[in-house]
Coordinates of C-alpha atoms in Angstrom, one line a residue:
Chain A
X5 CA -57.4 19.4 -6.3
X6 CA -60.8 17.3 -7.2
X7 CA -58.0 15.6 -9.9
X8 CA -56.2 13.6 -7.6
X9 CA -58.2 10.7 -7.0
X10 CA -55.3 8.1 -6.2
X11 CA -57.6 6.0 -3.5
X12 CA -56.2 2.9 -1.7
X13 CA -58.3 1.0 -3.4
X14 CA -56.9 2.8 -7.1
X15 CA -53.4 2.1 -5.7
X16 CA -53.7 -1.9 -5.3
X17 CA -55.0 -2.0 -8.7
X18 CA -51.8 0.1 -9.9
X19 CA -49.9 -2.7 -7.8
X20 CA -50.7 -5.1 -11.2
X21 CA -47.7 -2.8 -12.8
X22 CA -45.3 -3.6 -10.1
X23 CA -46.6 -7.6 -11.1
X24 CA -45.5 -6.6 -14.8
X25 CA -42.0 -6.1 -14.1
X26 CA -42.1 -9.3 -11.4
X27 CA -42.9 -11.2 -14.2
X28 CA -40.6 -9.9 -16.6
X29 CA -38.2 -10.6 -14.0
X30 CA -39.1 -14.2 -14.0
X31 CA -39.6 -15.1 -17.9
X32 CA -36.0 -13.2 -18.2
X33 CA -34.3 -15.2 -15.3
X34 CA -32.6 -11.5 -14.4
X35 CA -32.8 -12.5 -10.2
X36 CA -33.8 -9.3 -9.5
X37 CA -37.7 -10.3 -8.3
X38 CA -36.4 -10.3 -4.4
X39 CA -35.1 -7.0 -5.3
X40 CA -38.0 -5.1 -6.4
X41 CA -40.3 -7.5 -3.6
X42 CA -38.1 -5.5 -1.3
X43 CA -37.8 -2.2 -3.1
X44 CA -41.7 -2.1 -3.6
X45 CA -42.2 -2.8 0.7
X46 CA -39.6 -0.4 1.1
X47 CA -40.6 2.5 -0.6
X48 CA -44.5 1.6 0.6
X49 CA -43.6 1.7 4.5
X50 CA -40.8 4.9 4.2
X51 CA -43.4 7.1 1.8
X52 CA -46.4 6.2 4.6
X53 CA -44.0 7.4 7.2
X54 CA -43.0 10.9 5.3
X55 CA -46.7 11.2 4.0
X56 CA -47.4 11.4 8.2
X57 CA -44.6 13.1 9.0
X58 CA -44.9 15.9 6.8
X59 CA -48.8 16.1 7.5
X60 CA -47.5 16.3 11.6
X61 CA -44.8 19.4 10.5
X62 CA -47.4 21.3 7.8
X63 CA -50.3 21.3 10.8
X64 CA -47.4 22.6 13.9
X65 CA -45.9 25.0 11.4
X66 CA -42.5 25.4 13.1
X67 CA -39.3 27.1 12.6
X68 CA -37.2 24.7 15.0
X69 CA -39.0 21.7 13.7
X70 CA -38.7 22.7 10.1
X71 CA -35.2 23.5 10.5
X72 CA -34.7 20.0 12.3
X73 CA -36.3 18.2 9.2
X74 CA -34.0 20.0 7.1
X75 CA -30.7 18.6 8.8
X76 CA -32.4 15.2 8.6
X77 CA -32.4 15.5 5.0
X78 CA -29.1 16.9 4.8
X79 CA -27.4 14.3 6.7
X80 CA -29.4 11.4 5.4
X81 CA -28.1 12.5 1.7
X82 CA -24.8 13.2 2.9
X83 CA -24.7 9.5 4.5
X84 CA -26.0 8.2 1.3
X85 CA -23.8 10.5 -1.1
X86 CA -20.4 9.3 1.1
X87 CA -21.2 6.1 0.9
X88 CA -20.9 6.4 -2.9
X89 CA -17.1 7.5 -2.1
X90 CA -16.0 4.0 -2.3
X91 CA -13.2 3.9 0.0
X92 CA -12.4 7.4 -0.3
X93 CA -11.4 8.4 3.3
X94 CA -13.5 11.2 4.8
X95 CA -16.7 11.3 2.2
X96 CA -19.2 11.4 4.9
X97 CA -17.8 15.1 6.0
X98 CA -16.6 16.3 2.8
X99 CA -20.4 15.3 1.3
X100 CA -22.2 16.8 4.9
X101 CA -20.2 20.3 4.0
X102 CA -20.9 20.1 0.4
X103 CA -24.5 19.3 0.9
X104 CA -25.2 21.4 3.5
X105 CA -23.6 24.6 1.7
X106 CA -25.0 23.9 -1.3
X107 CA -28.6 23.8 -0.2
X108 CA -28.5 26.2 2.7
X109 CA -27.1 28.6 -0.2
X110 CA -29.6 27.7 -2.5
X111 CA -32.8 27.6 -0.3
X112 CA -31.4 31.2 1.6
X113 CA -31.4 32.9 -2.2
X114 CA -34.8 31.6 -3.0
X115 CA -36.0 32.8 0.4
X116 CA -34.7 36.2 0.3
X117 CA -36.0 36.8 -3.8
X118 CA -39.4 35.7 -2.5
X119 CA -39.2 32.6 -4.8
X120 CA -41.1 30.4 -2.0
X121 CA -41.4 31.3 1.7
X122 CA -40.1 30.3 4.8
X123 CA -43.0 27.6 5.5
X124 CA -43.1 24.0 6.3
X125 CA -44.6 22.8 3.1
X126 CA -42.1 24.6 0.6
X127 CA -39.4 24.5 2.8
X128 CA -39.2 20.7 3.4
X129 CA -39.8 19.7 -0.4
X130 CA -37.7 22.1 -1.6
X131 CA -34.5 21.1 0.9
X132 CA -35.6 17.4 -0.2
X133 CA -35.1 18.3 -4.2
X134 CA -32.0 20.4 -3.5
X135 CA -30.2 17.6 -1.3
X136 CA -31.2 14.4 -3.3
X137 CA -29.7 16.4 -6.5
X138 CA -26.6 17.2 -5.2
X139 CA -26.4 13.9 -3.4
X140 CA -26.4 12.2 -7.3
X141 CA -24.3 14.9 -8.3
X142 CA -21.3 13.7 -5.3
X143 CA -21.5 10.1 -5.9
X144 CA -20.8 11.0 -9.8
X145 CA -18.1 13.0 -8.9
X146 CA -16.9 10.5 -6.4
X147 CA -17.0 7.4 -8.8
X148 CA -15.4 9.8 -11.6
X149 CA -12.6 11.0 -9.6
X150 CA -11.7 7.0 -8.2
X151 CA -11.8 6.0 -11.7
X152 CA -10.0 8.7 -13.1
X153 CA -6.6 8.8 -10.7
X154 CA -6.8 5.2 -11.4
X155 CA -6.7 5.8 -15.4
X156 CA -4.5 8.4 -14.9
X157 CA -2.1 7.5 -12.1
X158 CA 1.1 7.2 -14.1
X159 CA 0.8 11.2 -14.9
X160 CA -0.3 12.5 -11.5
X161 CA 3.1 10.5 -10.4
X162 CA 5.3 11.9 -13.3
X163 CA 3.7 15.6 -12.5
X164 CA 5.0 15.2 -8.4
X165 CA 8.0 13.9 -9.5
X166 CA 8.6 17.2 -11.9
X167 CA 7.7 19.4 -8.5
X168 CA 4.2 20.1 -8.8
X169 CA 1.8 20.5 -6.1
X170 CA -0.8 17.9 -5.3
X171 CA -3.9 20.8 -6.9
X172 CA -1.4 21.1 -9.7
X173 CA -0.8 17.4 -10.1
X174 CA -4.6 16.5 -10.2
X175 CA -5.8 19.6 -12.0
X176 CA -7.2 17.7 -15.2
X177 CA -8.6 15.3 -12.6
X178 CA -10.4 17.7 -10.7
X179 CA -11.8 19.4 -13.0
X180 CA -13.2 16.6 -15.1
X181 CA -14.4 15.3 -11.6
X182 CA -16.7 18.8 -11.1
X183 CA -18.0 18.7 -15.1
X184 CA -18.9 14.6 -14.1
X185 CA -21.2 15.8 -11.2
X186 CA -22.9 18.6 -13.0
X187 CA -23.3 17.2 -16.2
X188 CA -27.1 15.4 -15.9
X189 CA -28.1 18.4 -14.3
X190 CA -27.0 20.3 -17.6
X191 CA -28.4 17.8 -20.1
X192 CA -32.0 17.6 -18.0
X193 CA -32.1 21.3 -18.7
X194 CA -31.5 21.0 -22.2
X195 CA -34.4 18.9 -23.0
X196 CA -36.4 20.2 -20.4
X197 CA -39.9 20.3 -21.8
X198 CA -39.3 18.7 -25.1
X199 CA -38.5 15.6 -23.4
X200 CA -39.5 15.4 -19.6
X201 CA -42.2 17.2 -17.8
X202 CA -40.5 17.7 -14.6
X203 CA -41.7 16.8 -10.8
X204 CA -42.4 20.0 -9.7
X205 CA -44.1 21.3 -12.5
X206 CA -46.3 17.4 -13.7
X207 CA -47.3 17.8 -9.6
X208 CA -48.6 21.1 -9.8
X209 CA -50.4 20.9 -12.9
X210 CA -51.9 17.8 -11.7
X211 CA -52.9 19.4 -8.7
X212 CA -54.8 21.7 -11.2
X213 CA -52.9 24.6 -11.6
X214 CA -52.1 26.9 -15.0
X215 CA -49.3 25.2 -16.6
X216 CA -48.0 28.7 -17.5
X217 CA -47.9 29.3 -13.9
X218 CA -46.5 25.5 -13.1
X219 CA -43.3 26.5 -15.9
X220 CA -42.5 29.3 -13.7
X221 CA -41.5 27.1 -10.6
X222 CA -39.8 24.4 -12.7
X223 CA -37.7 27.4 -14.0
X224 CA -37.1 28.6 -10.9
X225 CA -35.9 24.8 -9.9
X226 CA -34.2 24.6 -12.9
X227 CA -32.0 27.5 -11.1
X228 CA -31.9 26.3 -7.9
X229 CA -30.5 22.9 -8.9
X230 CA -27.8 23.9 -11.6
X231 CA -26.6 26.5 -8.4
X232 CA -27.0 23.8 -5.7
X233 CA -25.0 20.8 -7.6
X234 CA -22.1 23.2 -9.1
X235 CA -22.0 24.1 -5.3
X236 CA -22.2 20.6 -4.4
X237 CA -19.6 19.3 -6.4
X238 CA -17.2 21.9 -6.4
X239 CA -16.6 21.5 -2.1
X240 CA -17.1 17.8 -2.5
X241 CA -14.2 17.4 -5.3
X242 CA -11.8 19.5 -3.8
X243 CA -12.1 18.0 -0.3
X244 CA -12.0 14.6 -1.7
X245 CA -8.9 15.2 -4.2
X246 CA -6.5 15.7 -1.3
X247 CA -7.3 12.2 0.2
X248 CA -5.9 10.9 -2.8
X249 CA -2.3 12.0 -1.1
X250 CA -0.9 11.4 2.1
X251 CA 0.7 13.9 4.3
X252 CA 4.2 13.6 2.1
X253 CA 2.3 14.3 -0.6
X254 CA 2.4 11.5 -2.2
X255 CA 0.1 9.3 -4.1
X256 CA -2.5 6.9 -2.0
X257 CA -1.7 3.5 -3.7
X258 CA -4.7 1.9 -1.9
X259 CA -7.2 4.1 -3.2
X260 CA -6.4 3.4 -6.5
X261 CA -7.7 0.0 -8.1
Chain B
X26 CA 51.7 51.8 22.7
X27 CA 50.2 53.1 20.5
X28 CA 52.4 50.9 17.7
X29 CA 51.6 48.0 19.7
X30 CA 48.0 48.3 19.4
X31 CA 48.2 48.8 16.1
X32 CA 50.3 45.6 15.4
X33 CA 47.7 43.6 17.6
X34 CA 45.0 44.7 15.6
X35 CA 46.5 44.1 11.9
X36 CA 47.5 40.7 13.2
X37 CA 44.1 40.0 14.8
X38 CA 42.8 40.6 11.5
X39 CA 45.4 38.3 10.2
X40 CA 44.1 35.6 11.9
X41 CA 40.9 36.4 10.7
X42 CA 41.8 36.6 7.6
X43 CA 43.7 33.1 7.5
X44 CA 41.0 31.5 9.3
X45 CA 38.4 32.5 6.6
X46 CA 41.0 31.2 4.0
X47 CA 41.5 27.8 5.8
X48 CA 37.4 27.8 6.1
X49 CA 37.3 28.1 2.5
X50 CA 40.0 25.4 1.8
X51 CA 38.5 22.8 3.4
X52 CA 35.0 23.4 1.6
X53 CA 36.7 23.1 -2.0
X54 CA 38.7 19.7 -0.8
X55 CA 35.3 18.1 0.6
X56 CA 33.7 16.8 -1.8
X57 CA 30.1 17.0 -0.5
X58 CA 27.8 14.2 0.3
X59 CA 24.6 14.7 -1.4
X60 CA 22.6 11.5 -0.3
X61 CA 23.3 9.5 2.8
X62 CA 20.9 6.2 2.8
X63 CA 21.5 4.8 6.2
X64 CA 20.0 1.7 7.3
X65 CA 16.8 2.1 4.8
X66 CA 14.0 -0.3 4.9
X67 CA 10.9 -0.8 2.7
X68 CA 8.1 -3.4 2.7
X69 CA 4.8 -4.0 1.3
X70 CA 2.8 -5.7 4.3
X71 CA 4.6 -8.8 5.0
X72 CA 7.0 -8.6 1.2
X73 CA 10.8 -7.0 2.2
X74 CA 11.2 -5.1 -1.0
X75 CA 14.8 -3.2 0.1
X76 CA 16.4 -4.4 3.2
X77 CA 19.1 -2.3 5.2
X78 CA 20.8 -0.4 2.4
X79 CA 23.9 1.8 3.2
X80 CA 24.7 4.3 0.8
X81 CA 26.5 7.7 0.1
X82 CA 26.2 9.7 -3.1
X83 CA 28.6 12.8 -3.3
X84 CA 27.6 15.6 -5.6
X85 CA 28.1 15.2 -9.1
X86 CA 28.6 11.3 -9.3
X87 CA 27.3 9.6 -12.0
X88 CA 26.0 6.5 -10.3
X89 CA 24.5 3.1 -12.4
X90 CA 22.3 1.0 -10.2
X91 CA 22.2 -2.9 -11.5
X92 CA 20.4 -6.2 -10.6
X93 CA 18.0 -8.5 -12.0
X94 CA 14.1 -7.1 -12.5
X95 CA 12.5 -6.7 -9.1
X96 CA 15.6 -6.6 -7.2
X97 CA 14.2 -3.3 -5.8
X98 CA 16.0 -0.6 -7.7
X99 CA 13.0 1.7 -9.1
X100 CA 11.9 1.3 -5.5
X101 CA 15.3 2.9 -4.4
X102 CA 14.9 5.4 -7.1
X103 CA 11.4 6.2 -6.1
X104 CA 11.9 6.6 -2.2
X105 CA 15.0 8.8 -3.2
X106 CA 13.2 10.7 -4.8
X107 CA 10.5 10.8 -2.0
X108 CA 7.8 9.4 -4.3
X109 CA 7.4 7.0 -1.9
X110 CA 8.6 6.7 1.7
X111 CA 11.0 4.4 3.3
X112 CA 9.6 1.1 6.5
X113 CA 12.8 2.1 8.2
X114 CA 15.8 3.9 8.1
X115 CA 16.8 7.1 6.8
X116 CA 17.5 9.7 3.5
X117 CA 19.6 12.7 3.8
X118 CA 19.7 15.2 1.3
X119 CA 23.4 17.4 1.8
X120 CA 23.0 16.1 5.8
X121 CA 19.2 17.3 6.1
X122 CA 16.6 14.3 6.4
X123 CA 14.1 14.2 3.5
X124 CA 10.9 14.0 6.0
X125 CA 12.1 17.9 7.2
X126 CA 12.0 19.1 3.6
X127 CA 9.0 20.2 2.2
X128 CA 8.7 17.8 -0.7
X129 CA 7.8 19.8 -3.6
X130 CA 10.8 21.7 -2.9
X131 CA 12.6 18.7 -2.8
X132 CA 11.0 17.3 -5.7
X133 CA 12.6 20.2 -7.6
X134 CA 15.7 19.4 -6.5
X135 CA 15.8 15.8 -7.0
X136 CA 13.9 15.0 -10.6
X137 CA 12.9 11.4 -11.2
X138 CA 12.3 10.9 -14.6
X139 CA 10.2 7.5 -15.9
X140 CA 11.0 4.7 -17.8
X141 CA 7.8 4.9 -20.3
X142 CA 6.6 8.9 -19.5
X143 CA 3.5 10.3 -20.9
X144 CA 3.2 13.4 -22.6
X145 CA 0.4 15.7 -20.9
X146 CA -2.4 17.8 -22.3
X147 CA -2.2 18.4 -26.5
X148 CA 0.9 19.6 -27.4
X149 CA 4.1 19.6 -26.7
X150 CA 4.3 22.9 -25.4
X151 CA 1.8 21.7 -22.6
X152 CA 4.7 19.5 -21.5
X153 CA 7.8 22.3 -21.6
X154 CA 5.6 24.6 -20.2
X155 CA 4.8 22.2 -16.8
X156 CA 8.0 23.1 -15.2
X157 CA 7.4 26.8 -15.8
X158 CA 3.9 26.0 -14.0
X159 CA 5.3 24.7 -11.4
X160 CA 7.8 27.3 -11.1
X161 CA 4.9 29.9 -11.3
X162 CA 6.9 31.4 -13.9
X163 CA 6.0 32.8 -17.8
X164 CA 6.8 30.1 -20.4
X165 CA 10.5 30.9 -22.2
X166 CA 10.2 30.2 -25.7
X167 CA 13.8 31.1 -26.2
X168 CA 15.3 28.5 -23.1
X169 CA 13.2 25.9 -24.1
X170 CA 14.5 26.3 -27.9
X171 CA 17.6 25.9 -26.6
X172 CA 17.1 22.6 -24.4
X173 CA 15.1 21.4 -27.5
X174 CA 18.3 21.9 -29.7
X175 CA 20.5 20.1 -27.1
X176 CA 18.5 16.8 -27.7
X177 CA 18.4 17.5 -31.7
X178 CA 14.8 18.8 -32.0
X179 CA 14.1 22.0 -33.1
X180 CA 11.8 25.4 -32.2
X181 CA 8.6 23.9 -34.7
X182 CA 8.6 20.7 -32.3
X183 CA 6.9 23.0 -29.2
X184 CA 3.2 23.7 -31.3
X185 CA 3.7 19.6 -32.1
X186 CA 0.7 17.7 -30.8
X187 CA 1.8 14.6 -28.5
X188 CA 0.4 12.7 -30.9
X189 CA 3.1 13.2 -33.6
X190 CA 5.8 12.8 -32.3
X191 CA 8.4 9.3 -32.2
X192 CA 9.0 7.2 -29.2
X193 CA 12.4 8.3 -29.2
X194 CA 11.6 11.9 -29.6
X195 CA 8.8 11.6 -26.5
X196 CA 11.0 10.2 -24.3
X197 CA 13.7 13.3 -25.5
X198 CA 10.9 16.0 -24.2
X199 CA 9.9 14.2 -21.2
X200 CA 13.7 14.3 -20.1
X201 CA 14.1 18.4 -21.0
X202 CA 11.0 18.6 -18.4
X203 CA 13.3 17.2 -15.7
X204 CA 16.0 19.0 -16.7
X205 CA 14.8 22.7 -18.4
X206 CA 15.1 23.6 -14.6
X207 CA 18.4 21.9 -14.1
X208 CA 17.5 19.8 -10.2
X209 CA 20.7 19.0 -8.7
X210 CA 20.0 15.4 -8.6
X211 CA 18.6 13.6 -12.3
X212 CA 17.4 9.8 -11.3
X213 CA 16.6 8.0 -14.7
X214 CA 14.6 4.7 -14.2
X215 CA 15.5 2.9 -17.6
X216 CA 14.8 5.7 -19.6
X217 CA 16.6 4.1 -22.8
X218 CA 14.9 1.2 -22.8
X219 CA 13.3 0.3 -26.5
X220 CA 15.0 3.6 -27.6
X221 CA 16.7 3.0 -31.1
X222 CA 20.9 3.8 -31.2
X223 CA 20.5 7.1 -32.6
X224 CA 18.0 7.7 -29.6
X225 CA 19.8 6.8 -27.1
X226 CA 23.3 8.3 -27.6
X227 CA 21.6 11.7 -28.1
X228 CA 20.4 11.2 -24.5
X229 CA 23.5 9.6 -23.4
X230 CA 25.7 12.6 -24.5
X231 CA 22.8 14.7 -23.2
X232 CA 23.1 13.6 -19.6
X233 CA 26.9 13.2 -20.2
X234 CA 27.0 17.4 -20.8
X235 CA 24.6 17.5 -17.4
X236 CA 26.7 15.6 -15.7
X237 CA 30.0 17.1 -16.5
X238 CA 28.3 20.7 -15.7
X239 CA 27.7 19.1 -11.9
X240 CA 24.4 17.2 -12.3
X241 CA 24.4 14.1 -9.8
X242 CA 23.2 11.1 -11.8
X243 CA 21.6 8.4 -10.8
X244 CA 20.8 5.5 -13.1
X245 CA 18.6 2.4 -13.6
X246 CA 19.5 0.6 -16.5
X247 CA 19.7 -2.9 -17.9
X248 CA 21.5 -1.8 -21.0
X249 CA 25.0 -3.8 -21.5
X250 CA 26.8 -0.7 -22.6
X251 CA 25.5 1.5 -20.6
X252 CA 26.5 -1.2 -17.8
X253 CA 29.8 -1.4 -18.7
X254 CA 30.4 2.5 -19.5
X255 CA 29.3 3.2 -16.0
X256 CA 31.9 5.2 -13.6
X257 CA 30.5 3.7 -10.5
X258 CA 28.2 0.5 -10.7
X259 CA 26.1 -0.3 -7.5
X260 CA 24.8 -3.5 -7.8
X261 CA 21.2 -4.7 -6.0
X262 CA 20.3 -8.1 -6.0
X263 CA 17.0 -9.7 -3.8
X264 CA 16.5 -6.1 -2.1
X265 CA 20.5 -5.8 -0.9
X266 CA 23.5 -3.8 -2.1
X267 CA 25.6 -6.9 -3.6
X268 CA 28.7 -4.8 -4.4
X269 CA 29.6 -1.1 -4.8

């Protein structure tokens, strides 16, 4: 642990690189200085509050309140994922049941096979990686699927009007819709290493542990989130697919740009 | 007595009889209505798109449906064929309103085929073997020969990819989709349009052979012979029947 010697004093001096893009901002007239102003005081005060929060939940060591923190997450990423639906009616509870599934699945298996334990300070990270992956993984799906019955519309209407069922109609669309979501998660793997150093395995050797110990856990994350976002996107696209139709089954003009 | 109860009997069964007969009578000399269109309605927020159409279609008509682009005839077609629904107003389907049928049985029964179709998946087969799909049902190599014959395409055209095929001959395959599972209503919305003459008397005589078989026809078309070839011409004109 005697590595990590990020001070306050280290950290305004690491604020110069947040000054590098400002002023890259500026010579390149891109208007996006408010942003990261904004971004950078954002993620400042909501990091502070987690960093004390989590502190407050890893000293009371808690079932209830560790299970509590856990449905935060869920529902903040579920918030977050169905506002990436874009107009498609009902995201919010088809993303809460796909998120919630697909990380109370995933975080059950890796509690029962020993993997990590049912403590406040694997438990809460863990739910956190699980839900913000899946969360991506739904708003790709989400954006694919609007995109795609907008491309495709013409054909969903000509397979309705041969007799086909809504699932049948919107098959291709569905399908390409799941692949869309699960797809970064499949091309991180495969350059896993060779490429990045992962999160969970750069934190624990910097924290000073073996790195052949450290690869174990980013394998067993690598696990967690290909399971957690097929899960993910699987519920989420086959909720959301149906709000494409109405209750004639026919096709939602409005959703469709 | 005993005569007499005989007699009653063979005559009650007489009457039976003769009222079965005169049942029967009557069914053959009505001609069947197979889509009523009472007082229908459509608009698009505050834009009337059809406005208080009256209509009856009896069973194996062969109906052409006129007017000037965006008179509101596809929309007909399309609420017809419950692809979209109507404001107002009502659809009955052989006396039964559309909204009580489930509508991909419906669908199957009323088969709206599109002016500029698209062929789906790779090959053609993907397309003749939808209706099988949707049927739940193995894909007939043999039947769909046949239909392919009927338009003047042959068994090699079914391993095809989309890709290779004419304009013409697309618009031939997307029409033995409708039809491989004959529905009992066909609604064509322009389907001839930028076909070459070859094309489209193939089709013609194609739904011609339908039609006399008992297939109810509905057409859209802004094709001059077809126009004046056409047993019954319904014209729209600014969202209203102008003449029958």
């Amino acid at each position: 642990m005697s590595n990590l010697t990020v001070s306050n004093s280290t950290l305004m001096l690491g604020f110069v690189l947040v000054i590098v893009a400002l002023v890259i901002g500026y010579i390149e007239k891109l208007h996006i200085d408010k942003d990261i102003i904004i971004g950078v005081i954002r993620a400042v005060i909501q990091l502070s509050v987690v960093g004390y929060v989590l502190k407050f939940i890893i000293k009371a060591n808690d079932n209830w309140l560790t299970l509590a923190f856990f449905l935060i997450i869920v529902m903040n990423a579920s918030w977050n994922a169905g506002k990436r639906g874009n107009g498609i009616p009902k995201a919010f509870q088809s993303s809460l049941l796909a998120i919630f599934v697909g990380t109370t699945v995933t975080l059950t298996t890796l509690v029962l096979t020993g993997s990590i334990k049912f403590v406040p300070e694997q438990i809460v990270p863990v739910t956190g990686m699980i839900a913000s992956n899946i969360m991506v993984a739904i708003g790709l799906s989400y954006r694919n699927m609007k995109q795609t019955f907008t491309d495709r519309h013409q054909q969903v209407l000509e397979k309705l009007a041969l007799g086909a069922d809504i699932k049948l109609a919107s098959l291709d669309i569905l399908r390409d819709s799941i692949k869309s979501g699960m797809q970064p998660t499949i091309d991180s793997i495969k350059t896993l290493g060779l490429v990045s150093l992962p999160g969970m395995m750069s934190g624990l050797i910097f924290a000073g542990v073996d790195p052949v110990k450290a690869i174990k856990y980013q394998i067993m994350v690598t696990f967690m989130l290909l399971a957690s976002t097929s899960i993910g996107s699987i519920i989420s696209c086959y909720l959301a697919y149906k709000q494409f139709f109405n209750e004639r089954k026919q096709l939602n003009n409005d959703l469709i740009s | 007595m005993a005569l007499f109860l005989l007699d009653s009997n063979l005559l009650l069964g007489m009457i039976i009889e003769y009222n079965e007969v005169h049942q029967h009578i009557k069914e053959w000399c009505i001609v069947e209505k197979i889509i009523e269109i009472k007082n229908l309605s459509y608009q698009v927020k505050d834009t009337k798109i059809l406005h208080n159409i009256n209509l009856n279609i009896e069973e194996g008509e062969d109906v052409t449906f006129v007017g000037p682009s965006g008179s509101g005839k596809s929309t007909l077609m399309r609420i017809i064929a419950s692809m979209i629904s109507a404001s107002s107003g009502e659809v009955l389907f052989k006396g039964q309103k559309i909204e009580n049928i489930d509508p991909i049985e419906y669908r199957q029964k009323i088969s709206y085929a599109f002016q500029q179709p698209t062929l789906f998946g790779k090959t053609i087969k993907d397309n003749l073997a939808f209706p099988f799909e949707v049927r739940k049902q193995e894909f007939d190599r043999q039947k769909v020969t046949g239909y392919l014959e009927m338009v003047n395409l042959n068994e090699t055209y079914i391993d095809k990819s989309v890709n290779d095929v004419s304009g013409g001959e697309k618009q031939r395959i997307a029409l033995l989709r409708n039809l491989i599972f004959p529905p009992e209503v066909l609604i064509t919305d322009e389907v001839t349009t930028g076909l070459d003459t070859e094309n489209k008397a193939i089709v013609h005589r194609m739904l011609k052979d339908f039609n006399e078989q008992g297939l109810t026809i509905l057409k859209v078309t802004h094709d001059e012979t077809e126009i004046n070839d056409a047993a019954i011409k319904i014209t729209i004109r600014d969202g209203e029947i102008a003449n029958v």
